[in-house]
């Protein structure tokens, strides 16, 4: 199979634990692009928090795209414009806030390139460090958020958050819910996930699912792993979904992405 697109989760897949693109991964991804393969980043991160990696890989020069907010936004990198965006309504966000209070969870969303919350938590600090975005700590979340937003994250200790996941899915079937990290429960509008936006992008570019390789490590990557012609986990994949991909390569700290390029593209 001649693959035309390589789709990469960012954290814990493309990036090392130090949030860096390794020299080997960078070099092999350039070779893939020189060979005519689209390299697409697909992350739960906000668009702004992915741009530095897109620039490092020169994705705009190769006419590529980026999927952010867990699929809620697709950006054309050559112009910097969003070609697709779908948001949660203000009512849905307020309802999620009420759910978070009832279930003793932290909740964040995004407004004006800031992370908004009315609580503080070490788990919120992880998102602040990942994204580099400022924290707008407010007295009243619902008073501050008066319009739509592309995504919310519910945050808490992993074992408890996992138990809440099924409760939220059952109580709010109109939402898409998935874990991106054990302490991050991502919430987007129904039908929004990485696979749905990858399918939109593939159709725009005239690429078939069978011509796509998707690489990830977590539950929010599962939809695109199962959508792609070749679904790949890096070795540090969440154990309970380890058997849900076609191939497992080296971990994020051992150039698993470069291994994919060498084995299946070059």
PDB file of C-alpha atoms in Angstrom:
ATOM      1  CA  UNK A   1       0.000   0.000   0.000  1.00  0.00           C
ATOM      2  CA  UNK A   2       1.295   3.458  -0.926  1.00  0.00           C
ATOM      3  CA  UNK A   3       0.234   5.611   2.010  1.00  0.00           C
ATOM      4  CA  UNK A   4      -0.605   9.267   1.300  1.00  0.00           C
ATOM      5  CA  UNK A   5      -1.208  10.624   4.793  1.00  0.00           C
ATOM      6  CA  UNK A   6       0.417  10.140   8.203  1.00  0.00           C
ATOM      7  CA  UNK A   7      -1.680  11.418  11.114  1.00  0.00           C
ATOM      8  CA  UNK A   8       0.044  11.888  14.455  1.00  0.00           C
ATOM      9  CA  UNK A   9      -1.211  12.455  17.943  1.00  0.00           C
ATOM     10  CA  UNK A  10       1.074  14.957  19.663  1.00  0.00           C
ATOM     11  CA  UNK A  11       1.508  14.367  23.405  1.00  0.00           C
ATOM     12  CA  UNK A  12       2.956  10.983  24.370  1.00  0.00           C
ATOM     13  CA  UNK A  13       3.137   9.989  20.683  1.00  0.00           C
ATOM     14  CA  UNK A  14       5.095  12.464  18.548  1.00  0.00           C
ATOM     15  CA  UNK A  15       6.601  14.245  21.561  1.00  0.00           C
ATOM     16  CA  UNK A  16       8.939  12.769  24.136  1.00  0.00           C
ATOM     17  CA  UNK A  17       8.067  13.069  27.806  1.00  0.00           C
ATOM     18  CA  UNK A  18      10.019  16.356  27.725  1.00  0.00           C
ATOM     19  CA  UNK A  19       7.551  17.704  25.110  1.00  0.00           C
ATOM     20  CA  UNK A  20      10.162  17.649  22.328  1.00  0.00           C
ATOM     21  CA  UNK A  21      10.258  16.265  18.793  1.00  0.00           C
ATOM     22  CA  UNK A  22      13.321  14.034  18.659  1.00  0.00           C
ATOM     23  CA  UNK A  23      15.956  14.644  16.007  1.00  0.00           C
ATOM     24  CA  UNK A  24      15.233  11.270  14.404  1.00  0.00           C
ATOM     25  CA  UNK A  25      11.479  11.830  14.302  1.00  0.00           C
ATOM     26  CA  UNK A  26      11.990  15.273  12.772  1.00  0.00           C
ATOM     27  CA  UNK A  27      14.363  13.992  10.086  1.00  0.00           C
ATOM     28  CA  UNK A  28      12.154  11.055   9.094  1.00  0.00           C
ATOM     29  CA  UNK A  29       9.015  13.205   8.959  1.00  0.00           C
ATOM     30  CA  UNK A  30      10.766  15.575   6.585  1.00  0.00           C
ATOM     31  CA  UNK A  31      11.665  12.597   4.379  1.00  0.00           C
ATOM     32  CA  UNK A  32       8.024  11.468   4.429  1.00  0.00           C
ATOM     33  CA  UNK A  33       6.883  14.918   3.319  1.00  0.00           C
ATOM     34  CA  UNK A  34       9.570  15.056   0.637  1.00  0.00           C
ATOM     35  CA  UNK A  35       8.114  11.770  -0.617  1.00  0.00           C
ATOM     36  CA  UNK A  36       4.716  13.467  -1.034  1.00  0.00           C
ATOM     37  CA  UNK A  37       3.004  12.225   2.131  1.00  0.00           C
ATOM     38  CA  UNK A  38       0.820  14.628   4.102  1.00  0.00           C
ATOM     39  CA  UNK A  39       1.900  14.796   7.759  1.00  0.00           C
ATOM     40  CA  UNK A  40      -1.072  15.895   9.873  1.00  0.00           C
ATOM     41  CA  UNK A  41      -1.028  16.620  13.604  1.00  0.00           C
ATOM     42  CA  UNK A  42      -4.198  15.577  15.460  1.00  0.00           C
ATOM     43  CA  UNK A  43      -4.411  16.508  19.120  1.00  0.00           C
ATOM     44  CA  UNK A  44      -6.667  17.437  21.970  1.00  0.00           C
ATOM     45  CA  UNK A  45      -4.485  20.514  22.369  1.00  0.00           C
ATOM     46  CA  UNK A  46      -5.748  23.975  21.419  1.00  0.00           C
ATOM     47  CA  UNK A  47      -4.656  25.150  17.978  1.00  0.00           C
ATOM     48  CA  UNK A  48      -2.294  27.729  19.435  1.00  0.00           C
ATOM     49  CA  UNK A  49      -0.524  25.088  21.522  1.00  0.00           C
ATOM     50  CA  UNK A  50       0.258  22.988  18.417  1.00  0.00           C
ATOM     51  CA  UNK A  51       1.608  25.687  16.111  1.00  0.00           C
ATOM     52  CA  UNK A  52       5.227  25.519  17.274  1.00  0.00           C
ATOM     53  CA  UNK A  53       5.396  21.814  16.401  1.00  0.00           C
ATOM     54  CA  UNK A  54       3.760  22.402  13.011  1.00  0.00           C
ATOM     55  CA  UNK A  55       6.349  25.093  12.305  1.00  0.00           C
ATOM     56  CA  UNK A  56       9.207  22.864  13.456  1.00  0.00           C
ATOM     57  CA  UNK A  57       8.082  20.207  10.970  1.00  0.00           C
ATOM     58  CA  UNK A  58       7.478  22.811   8.213  1.00  0.00           C
ATOM     59  CA  UNK A  59       3.970  21.477   7.627  1.00  0.00           C
ATOM     60  CA  UNK A  60       2.730  24.715   6.042  1.00  0.00           C
ATOM     61  CA  UNK A  61       5.461  24.557   3.381  1.00  0.00           C
ATOM     62  CA  UNK A  62       4.159  21.135   2.367  1.00  0.00           C
ATOM     63  CA  UNK A  63       0.530  22.323   2.246  1.00  0.00           C
ATOM     64  CA  UNK A  64      -0.620  20.323   5.236  1.00  0.00           C
ATOM     65  CA  UNK A  65      -3.326  20.680   7.893  1.00  0.00           C
ATOM     66  CA  UNK A  66      -3.822  20.302  11.612  1.00  0.00           C
ATOM     67  CA  UNK A  67      -6.661  18.859  13.702  1.00  0.00           C
ATOM     68  CA  UNK A  68      -6.956  20.451  17.147  1.00  0.00           C
ATOM     69  CA  UNK A  69      -9.298  20.444  20.153  1.00  0.00           C
ATOM     70  CA  UNK A  70      -9.822  16.685  19.690  1.00  0.00           C
ATOM     71  CA  UNK A  71     -11.360  17.226  16.245  1.00  0.00           C
ATOM     72  CA  UNK A  72     -13.395  20.369  16.853  1.00  0.00           C
ATOM     73  CA  UNK A  73     -11.127  22.475  14.591  1.00  0.00           C
ATOM     74  CA  UNK A  74      -9.284  21.776  11.326  1.00  0.00           C
ATOM     75  CA  UNK A  75      -6.698  24.394  10.306  1.00  0.00           C
ATOM     76  CA  UNK A  76      -5.185  24.948   6.874  1.00  0.00           C
ATOM     77  CA  UNK A  77      -1.589  25.707   7.814  1.00  0.00           C
ATOM     78  CA  UNK A  78      -0.639  27.557   4.633  1.00  0.00           C
ATOM     79  CA  UNK A  79      -3.177  30.280   5.482  1.00  0.00           C
ATOM     80  CA  UNK A  80      -3.622  29.764   9.239  1.00  0.00           C
ATOM     81  CA  UNK A  81      -7.384  29.674   8.709  1.00  0.00           C
ATOM     82  CA  UNK A  82      -9.832  27.232  10.274  1.00  0.00           C
ATOM     83  CA  UNK A  83     -11.608  25.369   7.480  1.00  0.00           C
ATOM     84  CA  UNK A  84     -13.868  23.555   9.971  1.00  0.00           C
ATOM     85  CA  UNK A  85     -14.973  24.401  13.497  1.00  0.00           C
ATOM     86  CA  UNK A  86     -17.759  23.123  15.706  1.00  0.00           C
ATOM     87  CA  UNK A  87     -18.391  24.311  19.243  1.00  0.00           C
ATOM     88  CA  UNK A  88     -20.299  23.439  22.368  1.00  0.00           C
ATOM     89  CA  UNK A  89     -23.167  25.816  23.032  1.00  0.00           C
ATOM     90  CA  UNK A  90     -23.188  28.061  26.072  1.00  0.00           C
ATOM     91  CA  UNK A  91     -26.047  25.976  27.476  1.00  0.00           C
ATOM     92  CA  UNK A  92     -24.040  22.767  27.081  1.00  0.00           C
ATOM     93  CA  UNK A  93     -21.013  24.325  28.779  1.00  0.00           C
ATOM     94  CA  UNK A  94     -23.118  25.546  31.712  1.00  0.00           C
ATOM     95  CA  UNK A  95     -24.675  22.102  32.014  1.00  0.00           C
ATOM     96  CA  UNK A  96     -21.206  20.530  32.074  1.00  0.00           C
ATOM     97  CA  UNK A  97     -20.229  22.948  34.823  1.00  0.00           C
ATOM     98  CA  UNK A  98     -23.253  21.836  36.858  1.00  0.00           C
ATOM     99  CA  UNK A  99     -22.270  18.201  36.247  1.00  0.00           C
ATOM    100  CA  UNK A 100     -18.719  18.945  37.404  1.00  0.00           C
ATOM    101  CA  UNK A 101     -19.973  20.502  40.644  1.00  0.00           C
ATOM    102  CA  UNK A 102     -22.353  17.609  41.314  1.00  0.00           C
ATOM    103  CA  UNK A 103     -19.556  15.104  40.750  1.00  0.00           C
ATOM    104  CA  UNK A 104     -16.725  16.999  42.476  1.00  0.00           C
ATOM    105  CA  UNK A 105     -14.698  17.602  39.324  1.00  0.00           C
ATOM    106  CA  UNK A 106     -12.660  20.509  38.030  1.00  0.00           C
ATOM    107  CA  UNK A 107     -13.718  21.967  34.679  1.00  0.00           C
ATOM    108  CA  UNK A 108     -11.876  24.166  32.188  1.00  0.00           C
ATOM    109  CA  UNK A 109     -12.692  25.682  28.838  1.00  0.00           C
ATOM    110  CA  UNK A 110     -11.031  28.152  26.460  1.00  0.00           C
ATOM    111  CA  UNK A 111     -11.811  31.815  25.795  1.00  0.00           C
ATOM    112  CA  UNK A 112      -9.690  34.480  24.067  1.00  0.00           C
ATOM    113  CA  UNK A 113      -6.656  32.162  24.014  1.00  0.00           C
ATOM    114  CA  UNK A 114      -6.890  31.676  27.765  1.00  0.00           C
ATOM    115  CA  UNK A 115      -7.785  28.679  29.917  1.00  0.00           C
ATOM    116  CA  UNK A 116     -10.781  29.502  32.093  1.00  0.00           C
ATOM    117  CA  UNK A 117     -11.643  27.854  35.417  1.00  0.00           C
ATOM    118  CA  UNK A 118     -13.067  28.810  38.774  1.00  0.00           C
ATOM    119  CA  UNK A 119     -10.939  26.240  40.615  1.00  0.00           C
ATOM    120  CA  UNK A 120      -7.251  25.449  40.844  1.00  0.00           C
ATOM    121  CA  UNK A 121      -5.739  21.986  40.660  1.00  0.00           C
ATOM    122  CA  UNK A 122      -2.437  20.254  39.837  1.00  0.00           C
ATOM    123  CA  UNK A 123      -4.314  18.681  36.902  1.00  0.00           C
ATOM    124  CA  UNK A 124      -5.204  22.127  35.552  1.00  0.00           C
ATOM    125  CA  UNK A 125      -1.530  23.022  35.965  1.00  0.00           C
ATOM    126  CA  UNK A 126      -0.662  20.149  33.601  1.00  0.00           C
ATOM    127  CA  UNK A 127      -2.816  21.713  30.872  1.00  0.00           C
ATOM    128  CA  UNK A 128      -1.305  25.136  31.554  1.00  0.00           C
ATOM    129  CA  UNK A 129       2.197  23.708  31.191  1.00  0.00           C
ATOM    130  CA  UNK A 130       1.307  21.701  28.082  1.00  0.00           C
ATOM    131  CA  UNK A 131      -0.269  24.590  26.228  1.00  0.00           C
ATOM    132  CA  UNK A 132       1.669  27.575  27.544  1.00  0.00           C
ATOM    133  CA  UNK A 133      -1.644  29.437  27.669  1.00  0.00           C
ATOM    134  CA  UNK A 134      -2.472  31.851  30.514  1.00  0.00           C
ATOM    135  CA  UNK A 135      -4.884  30.832  33.253  1.00  0.00           C
ATOM    136  CA  UNK A 136      -7.933  33.060  33.673  1.00  0.00           C
ATOM    137  CA  UNK A 137      -9.062  32.124  37.174  1.00  0.00           C
ATOM    138  CA  UNK A 138     -12.587  33.448  37.731  1.00  0.00           C
ATOM    139  CA  UNK A 139     -15.004  33.693  40.629  1.00  0.00           C
ATOM    140  CA  UNK A 140     -17.923  32.303  38.613  1.00  0.00           C
ATOM    141  CA  UNK A 141     -17.379  30.049  35.594  1.00  0.00           C
ATOM    142  CA  UNK A 142     -20.922  30.444  34.253  1.00  0.00           C
ATOM    143  CA  UNK A 143     -20.829  34.227  34.507  1.00  0.00           C
ATOM    144  CA  UNK A 144     -17.557  34.325  32.575  1.00  0.00           C
ATOM    145  CA  UNK A 145     -18.614  31.891  29.829  1.00  0.00           C
ATOM    146  CA  UNK A 146     -21.529  33.521  28.020  1.00  0.00           C
ATOM    147  CA  UNK A 147     -20.973  32.074  24.546  1.00  0.00           C
ATOM    148  CA  UNK A 148     -19.866  28.931  22.772  1.00  0.00           C
ATOM    149  CA  UNK A 149     -16.463  27.239  23.107  1.00  0.00           C
ATOM    150  CA  UNK A 150     -14.896  24.404  21.169  1.00  0.00           C
ATOM    151  CA  UNK A 151     -14.182  22.080  24.095  1.00  0.00           C
ATOM    152  CA  UNK A 152     -14.327  21.513  27.830  1.00  0.00           C
ATOM    153  CA  UNK A 153     -12.128  19.257  29.941  1.00  0.00           C
ATOM    154  CA  UNK A 154     -13.210  17.670  33.217  1.00  0.00           C
ATOM    155  CA  UNK A 155     -10.270  16.884  35.487  1.00  0.00           C
ATOM    156  CA  UNK A 156      -9.708  14.753  38.570  1.00  0.00           C
ATOM    157  CA  UNK A 157      -7.757  11.812  39.966  1.00  0.00           C
ATOM    158  CA  UNK A 158      -7.621   9.063  37.282  1.00  0.00           C
ATOM    159  CA  UNK A 159      -9.468   6.196  38.999  1.00  0.00           C
ATOM    160  CA  UNK A 160     -12.348   8.439  40.039  1.00  0.00           C
ATOM    161  CA  UNK A 161     -12.456  10.213  36.668  1.00  0.00           C
ATOM    162  CA  UNK A 162     -12.684   6.879  34.851  1.00  0.00           C
ATOM    163  CA  UNK A 163     -15.745   5.996  36.936  1.00  0.00           C
ATOM    164  CA  UNK A 164     -17.323   9.353  36.037  1.00  0.00           C
ATOM    165  CA  UNK A 165     -16.703   8.837  32.297  1.00  0.00           C
ATOM    166  CA  UNK A 166     -19.417   6.200  31.878  1.00  0.00           C
ATOM    167  CA  UNK A 167     -21.821   8.245  34.003  1.00  0.00           C
ATOM    168  CA  UNK A 168     -21.317  11.319  31.822  1.00  0.00           C
ATOM    169  CA  UNK A 169     -21.725   9.343  28.589  1.00  0.00           C
ATOM    170  CA  UNK A 170     -24.997   7.877  29.837  1.00  0.00           C
ATOM    171  CA  UNK A 171     -26.339  11.182  31.152  1.00  0.00           C
ATOM    172  CA  UNK A 172     -25.267  13.340  28.179  1.00  0.00           C
ATOM    173  CA  UNK A 173     -25.585  11.241  24.993  1.00  0.00           C
ATOM    174  CA  UNK A 174     -25.565  14.456  22.919  1.00  0.00           C
ATOM    175  CA  UNK A 175     -21.850  14.908  23.694  1.00  0.00           C
ATOM    176  CA  UNK A 176     -18.625  13.197  22.629  1.00  0.00           C
ATOM    177  CA  UNK A 177     -16.584  12.152  25.658  1.00  0.00           C
ATOM    178  CA  UNK A 178     -13.106  10.582  25.765  1.00  0.00           C
ATOM    179  CA  UNK A 179     -10.001  10.370  27.931  1.00  0.00           C
ATOM    180  CA  UNK A 180      -6.881  11.982  26.479  1.00  0.00           C
ATOM    181  CA  UNK A 181      -4.853  11.513  29.659  1.00  0.00           C
ATOM    182  CA  UNK A 182      -5.947   9.527  32.711  1.00  0.00           C
ATOM    183  CA  UNK A 183      -6.868  12.815  34.420  1.00  0.00           C
ATOM    184  CA  UNK A 184      -8.316  14.636  31.351  1.00  0.00           C
ATOM    185  CA  UNK A 185     -11.877  13.851  30.256  1.00  0.00           C
ATOM    186  CA  UNK A 186     -12.395  15.729  26.979  1.00  0.00           C
ATOM    187  CA  UNK A 187     -15.885  16.854  25.968  1.00  0.00           C
ATOM    188  CA  UNK A 188     -16.873  18.075  22.489  1.00  0.00           C
ATOM    189  CA  UNK A 189     -20.152  18.167  20.546  1.00  0.00           C
ATOM    190  CA  UNK A 190     -21.652  14.837  19.486  1.00  0.00           C
ATOM    191  CA  UNK A 191     -19.951  13.453  16.402  1.00  0.00           C
ATOM    192  CA  UNK A 192     -16.747  15.381  16.986  1.00  0.00           C
ATOM    193  CA  UNK A 193     -13.643  13.290  17.429  1.00  0.00           C
ATOM    194  CA  UNK A 194     -10.328  12.784  15.655  1.00  0.00           C
ATOM    195  CA  UNK A 195     -11.725  10.248  13.174  1.00  0.00           C
ATOM    196  CA  UNK A 196     -14.660  12.428  12.115  1.00  0.00           C
ATOM    197  CA  UNK A 197     -12.399  15.383  11.343  1.00  0.00           C
ATOM    198  CA  UNK A 198      -9.817  13.144   9.713  1.00  0.00           C
ATOM    199  CA  UNK A 199     -12.558  11.834   7.430  1.00  0.00           C
ATOM    200  CA  UNK A 200     -13.537  15.430   6.535  1.00  0.00           C
ATOM    201  CA  UNK A 201      -9.940  16.284   5.739  1.00  0.00           C
ATOM    202  CA  UNK A 202      -9.299  13.087   3.779  1.00  0.00           C
ATOM    203  CA  UNK A 203     -12.332  13.718   1.565  1.00  0.00           C
ATOM    204  CA  UNK A 204     -11.208  17.297   0.961  1.00  0.00           C
ATOM    205  CA  UNK A 205      -7.796  16.043  -0.188  1.00  0.00           C
ATOM    206  CA  UNK A 206      -9.074  13.045  -2.140  1.00  0.00           C
ATOM    207  CA  UNK A 207      -7.388  10.529   0.156  1.00  0.00           C
ATOM    208  CA  UNK A 208      -9.029   7.186   1.037  1.00  0.00           C
ATOM    209  CA  UNK A 209      -9.031   5.833   4.596  1.00  0.00           C
ATOM    210  CA  UNK A 210      -6.972   2.871   3.346  1.00  0.00           C
ATOM    211  CA  UNK A 211      -4.223   5.320   2.326  1.00  0.00           C
ATOM    212  CA  UNK A 212      -3.896   6.774   5.838  1.00  0.00           C
ATOM    213  CA  UNK A 213      -1.657   5.771   8.747  1.00  0.00           C
ATOM    214  CA  UNK A 214      -2.754   7.060  12.171  1.00  0.00           C
ATOM    215  CA  UNK A 215      -0.477   6.895  15.223  1.00  0.00           C
ATOM    216  CA  UNK A 216      -1.518   7.483  18.828  1.00  0.00           C
ATOM    217  CA  UNK A 217      -1.402   6.265  22.406  1.00  0.00           C
ATOM    218  CA  UNK A 218      -4.659   7.070  24.226  1.00  0.00           C
ATOM    219  CA  UNK A 219      -8.429   6.621  24.277  1.00  0.00           C
ATOM    220  CA  UNK A 220      -9.090   9.844  22.365  1.00  0.00           C
ATOM    221  CA  UNK A 221      -6.911   8.457  19.537  1.00  0.00           C
ATOM    222  CA  UNK A 222      -8.883   5.225  19.238  1.00  0.00           C
ATOM    223  CA  UNK A 223     -11.423   6.524  16.721  1.00  0.00           C
ATOM    224  CA  UNK A 224      -8.726   7.543  14.225  1.00  0.00           C
ATOM    225  CA  UNK A 225      -6.686   4.382  14.861  1.00  0.00           C
ATOM    226  CA  UNK A 226      -9.718   2.303  13.873  1.00  0.00           C
ATOM    227  CA  UNK A 227     -10.599   4.617  10.946  1.00  0.00           C
ATOM    228  CA  UNK A 228      -7.201   4.573   9.261  1.00  0.00           C
ATOM    229  CA  UNK A 229      -6.010   1.910   6.854  1.00  0.00           C
ATOM    230  CA  UNK A 230      -3.129   1.285   9.248  1.00  0.00           C
ATOM    231  CA  UNK A 231      -3.703   2.036  12.919  1.00  0.00           C
ATOM    232  CA  UNK A 232      -0.564   2.210  15.043  1.00  0.00           C
ATOM    233  CA  UNK A 233       0.028   2.492  18.767  1.00  0.00           C
ATOM    234  CA  UNK A 234       3.300   3.630  20.253  1.00  0.00           C
ATOM    235  CA  UNK A 235       4.453   1.198  22.944  1.00  0.00           C
ATOM    236  CA  UNK A 236       3.347   3.467  25.806  1.00  0.00           C
ATOM    237  CA  UNK A 237      -0.308   3.032  24.787  1.00  0.00           C
ATOM    238  CA  UNK A 238      -2.950   2.793  27.530  1.00  0.00           C
ATOM    239  CA  UNK A 239      -2.923  -0.929  28.447  1.00  0.00           C
ATOM    240  CA  UNK A 240      -6.678  -1.506  28.150  1.00  0.00           C
ATOM    241  CA  UNK A 241      -6.717  -0.559  24.436  1.00  0.00           C
ATOM    242  CA  UNK A 242      -3.387  -2.101  23.458  1.00  0.00           C
ATOM    243  CA  UNK A 243      -5.032  -4.759  21.271  1.00  0.00           C
ATOM    244  CA  UNK A 244      -7.118  -2.265  19.242  1.00  0.00           C
ATOM    245  CA  UNK A 245      -4.488  -1.300  16.616  1.00  0.00           C
ATOM    246  CA  UNK A 246      -2.872  -3.104  13.678  1.00  0.00           C
ATOM    247  CA  UNK A 247       0.712  -2.482  14.778  1.00  0.00           C
ATOM    248  CA  UNK A 248       2.661  -1.448  17.886  1.00  0.00           C
ATOM    249  CA  UNK A 249       5.958   0.404  17.466  1.00  0.00           C
ATOM    250  CA  UNK A 250       8.535   1.819  19.870  1.00  0.00           C
ATOM    251  CA  UNK A 251       7.436   4.276  22.553  1.00  0.00           C
ATOM    252  CA  UNK A 252       7.287   8.052  22.273  1.00  0.00           C
ATOM    253  CA  UNK A 253      10.684   8.244  23.995  1.00  0.00           C
ATOM    254  CA  UNK A 254      12.256   5.807  21.519  1.00  0.00           C
ATOM    255  CA  UNK A 255      11.303   7.319  18.152  1.00  0.00           C
ATOM    256  CA  UNK A 256       8.204   5.251  17.472  1.00  0.00           C
ATOM    257  CA  UNK A 257       7.035   7.761  14.845  1.00  0.00           C
ATOM    258  CA  UNK A 258      10.336   7.460  12.961  1.00  0.00           C
ATOM    259  CA  UNK A 259       9.898   3.670  13.022  1.00  0.00           C
ATOM    260  CA  UNK A 260       6.491   4.054  11.352  1.00  0.00           C
ATOM    261  CA  UNK A 261       7.964   6.199   8.582  1.00  0.00           C
ATOM    262  CA  UNK A 262      10.833   3.775   7.970  1.00  0.00           C
ATOM    263  CA  UNK A 263       8.682   0.639   7.977  1.00  0.00           C
ATOM    264  CA  UNK A 264       5.548   1.770   6.183  1.00  0.00           C
ATOM    265  CA  UNK A 265       6.360   4.865   4.094  1.00  0.00           C
ATOM    266  CA  UNK A 266       9.999   4.854   3.005  1.00  0.00           C
TER     267      UNK A 266
END
